C-alpha atoms as one frame of an Amber mdcrd trajectory, in Angstrom:
protein
  19.481  -2.358 -11.218  17.861   1.097 -10.181  15.558   2.728 -12.724  13.183
   5.482 -13.694  10.120   6.131 -15.629   7.710   9.006 -16.230   4.579   8.261
 -16.648   1.774  11.458 -16.710   4.117  13.607 -15.218   5.375  11.064 -12.357
   8.750   9.804 -11.975   8.513   6.126 -10.454  12.038   4.726  -9.301  12.115
   1.160  -9.448  14.611  -1.919  -9.366  14.533  -4.156 -11.793  16.483  -7.811
 -12.385  15.843  -7.529 -16.099  15.613 -11.604 -16.335  13.414 -10.984 -19.335
  13.204 -14.992 -19.687  11.169 -15.268 -15.996   7.865 -14.557 -14.977   7.364
 -11.006 -13.626   6.741 -10.483 -10.131   5.850  -6.629  -8.808   6.606  -5.915
  -5.113   4.745  -3.095  -3.603   5.560  -1.664  -0.306   3.470  -0.023   2.482
   3.134   3.588   3.624   5.688   5.647   4.346   8.339   2.825   3.195  10.565
   2.215   0.112  12.000  -0.232  -1.956  14.711  -0.992   0.571  11.936  -1.679
   3.003  10.970  -5.041   1.185  14.439  -5.815  -0.127  14.044  -9.487   1.821
  11.251 -10.233  -0.102  13.181  -9.217  -3.074  15.795 -11.407  -2.254  13.567
 -14.348  -2.079  12.415 -13.974  -5.513  15.832 -12.877  -7.298  17.468 -15.526
  -9.698  13.844 -17.293  -9.884  11.520 -14.887 -11.203  11.936 -11.301 -12.626
  11.800  -9.122  -9.608  10.368  -5.513  -9.911  10.471  -3.606  -6.921   8.572
   0.180  -7.385   8.992   3.172  -5.274   5.160   4.258  -4.884   4.442   7.931
  -5.908   5.354  10.167  -3.116   7.617   7.769  -1.301  11.371   6.998  -1.795
  12.842   8.118  -4.900   9.567   8.633  -6.942   7.723  11.812  -7.154   4.445
  12.902  -5.287   1.423  12.531  -7.021   0.191  15.642  -8.711  -2.945  15.863
  -6.717  -4.687  14.167  -3.621  -4.890  10.484  -5.234  -6.865   7.788  -4.192
  -6.095   3.945  -4.453  -8.026   4.222  -8.190  -4.748   6.487  -8.909  -2.566
   4.807  -7.718  -3.855   1.282  -9.207  -4.266   3.375 -12.668  -0.483   4.585
 -12.475   0.602   0.816 -11.969  -1.473  -0.390 -14.628   0.403   1.926 -17.016
   3.380   1.019 -15.409   3.068  -2.469 -16.647   1.735  -1.830 -19.522   5.080
   0.541 -20.461   7.202  -2.363 -19.336   5.296  -4.899 -21.409   4.325  -7.204
 -18.524   2.184 -10.268 -19.246   0.370 -11.960 -16.120   2.498 -10.695 -13.691
   2.507 -11.547 -10.102   1.903  -9.250  -7.308   3.220  -8.886  -3.844   1.617
  -5.570  -1.766   2.467  -4.876   2.028   0.216  -2.938   3.649  -0.666   0.205
   1.713   0.851  -1.773  -1.697  -1.907  -4.575  -0.641  -4.630  -1.743  -1.378
  -3.309  -1.437  -5.119  -2.851  -5.263  -5.617  -6.243  -5.842  -4.498  -7.839
  -3.231  -6.843  -5.440  -4.361  -9.500  -5.780  -8.076  -9.740  -9.673  -7.567
  -9.213  -9.473  -5.977 -12.811  -6.506  -7.640 -14.627  -5.012 -10.958 -15.833
  -2.395 -11.426 -12.603  -0.775 -14.721 -12.244  -0.603 -14.811  -8.219  -1.256
 -12.243  -5.326   0.343 -12.279  -2.491  -0.918  -9.872   0.119   1.157  -8.955
   3.654  -0.592  -7.403   6.369  -2.329  -5.672   3.761  -4.905  -2.779   4.160
  -8.091  -2.370   2.032 -10.542  -3.090   4.831 -11.959   0.477   6.178 -11.325
   0.238  10.054 -14.108   0.167  12.304 -14.679   3.835  14.086 -15.684   4.017
  17.685 -17.284   7.103  19.175 -13.790   8.633  20.421 -12.971   8.326  16.915
 -15.857  10.555  15.949 -15.328  12.570  18.940 -11.842  13.209  17.553 -12.780
  14.174  13.936 -15.936  16.444  14.835 -14.290  18.150  17.471 -10.894  18.966
  14.916 -13.454  19.989  12.764 -14.772  22.550  14.490 -11.772  23.803  15.782
 -10.576  24.173  11.847 -13.372  26.543  11.454 -12.708  28.267  14.296  -8.825
  28.989  13.368 -10.000  30.101   9.820 -12.397  32.135  11.073 -10.560  33.978
  13.450  -6.956  34.020  11.691  -7.772  33.879   8.375  -7.193  31.385   5.559
  -3.203  31.455   5.352  -2.267  31.332   8.938  -5.447  29.441   9.731  -4.658
  26.504   7.420  -0.949  26.793   8.960  -2.260  26.114  12.393  -4.468  23.346
  11.276  -1.579  21.451   9.562   0.485  22.012  12.927  -2.562  20.676  14.611
  -3.036  17.530  12.339   0.579  16.874  12.882   0.587  16.722  16.472  -2.855
  14.077  16.257  -1.654  12.239  13.422  -0.143   8.612  13.587   3.778   8.374
  13.172   3.311   7.564   9.059   0.804  10.783   9.301   3.389  13.215  10.795
   6.097  12.029   8.785   4.340  12.646   5.548   4.063  16.026   3.211   1.007
  18.152   3.747  -0.057  16.683   0.270   0.761  13.274   0.970  -1.297  13.617
   4.519  -4.054  14.287   2.562  -3.741  10.998   0.135  -3.323   9.196   3.191
  -6.808  10.412   4.678  -8.603   9.410   1.484  -6.913   6.304   0.684  -7.490
   5.085   4.617 -11.249   5.909   4.258 -11.520   3.502   1.014 -12.926   0.116
   1.594 -12.252  -2.741  -1.161 -14.483  -5.188  -0.006 -16.762  -5.037  -3.112
 -13.922  -5.725  -5.370 -12.591  -8.664  -3.831 -14.758 -11.028  -5.100 -13.361
 -10.312  -8.590 -10.138 -11.189  -7.926  -9.168 -14.558  -9.714  -5.832 -14.896
  -9.259  -4.526 -17.533  -6.548  -3.975 -15.479  -3.487  -1.998 -15.839  -0.605
  -2.578 -13.979   2.679   0.426 -13.964   5.253  -0.136 -12.150   8.429   1.043
 -11.466  12.002  -0.945 -12.414  14.793  -0.206  -9.128  16.899  -0.833  -6.924
  14.102  -2.180  -4.057  15.265  -2.266  -1.611  11.821  -4.222  -3.997  10.006
  -5.517  -6.547  12.085  -5.816 -10.298  11.497  -9.745  -9.951  11.337  -9.020
  -8.166   8.228  -7.133 -11.067   6.949 -10.177 -13.415   7.669 -12.444 -11.201
   6.254 -10.418 -10.998   3.201  -9.547 -14.802   2.853 -13.618 -14.967   2.919
 -14.297 -12.984  -0.142 -11.423 -13.667  -2.462 -12.265 -16.685  -4.083  -9.035
 -19.000  -4.199  -7.292 -17.535  -1.167  -5.521 -19.160   2.016  -4.183 -17.376
   4.907  -1.020 -18.291   6.791  -0.382 -16.014   9.967   2.408 -16.055  12.268
   2.358 -15.780  16.274   3.904 -13.172  17.841   4.194 -11.289  14.736   3.199
  -7.811  14.043   2.673  -5.471  10.797   6.182  -6.436   9.461   5.632 -10.008
   9.365   8.459 -10.728   6.845  10.919  -8.795   8.976   9.492 -10.265  12.349
   9.952 -14.270  11.142  12.160 -14.099   8.277  12.539 -17.518   7.797   8.567
 -18.796   7.828   7.602 -15.959   5.926  10.553 -17.101   3.062   9.397 -20.862
   3.534   6.052 -19.639   3.031   6.291 -17.700   0.018   8.810 -19.976  -1.575
   6.076 -22.833  -1.451   3.206 -20.467  -2.669   5.601 -19.492  -5.961   7.219
 -22.596  -6.502  10.360 -21.270  -6.324
């Protein structure tokens, strides 16, 4: 059932099977996605667990954050969401950006099980070309602001950012672009040893957004973690190998 809830002025849209006699599992999608993107994951749990599939703030039918949020802000929102719904020891499923929230949330809350699917959470290694792009962009930004003034200069800067950014970045609003830039540069390795829940990492071996080396690092840092990787699959391994994904998830959750 589609539902909405307002928390601290933010409207959250979510789907809830409302099977209150079953253990709860919360599904959190990746950046630029929504509840429909992870509907196939939702279907794996239906009838076996209470499934809550959430449009994260700034995605789908949920409203944007009121400010430039970091991972802490998204996680705090989900903690309040869990409390408002009265959920006890939920399991968490996080794909990509949703994995960031799952990592931080489970590092400081009582979680039954944690499933990370091609999850973000490790700050990417930067090449010299990356830093060249960053500093040349900053120089151009200062030049535009100097010669065009603040208003016209910022309009030109946003157009330049949109041209240079990734597809996810270009499709986001100016505020969500700033949110994305902030979150991407947060490294969560320091909280991973605090995760006490049994954790399963499912990864596409050809994932270029969050490479398999990230999964190997997470497996090393999370105390009770296992890793399953799918050859020939990318960042959406649950869509690239739906049968293998379903079998692996069903085994982990004893469905």
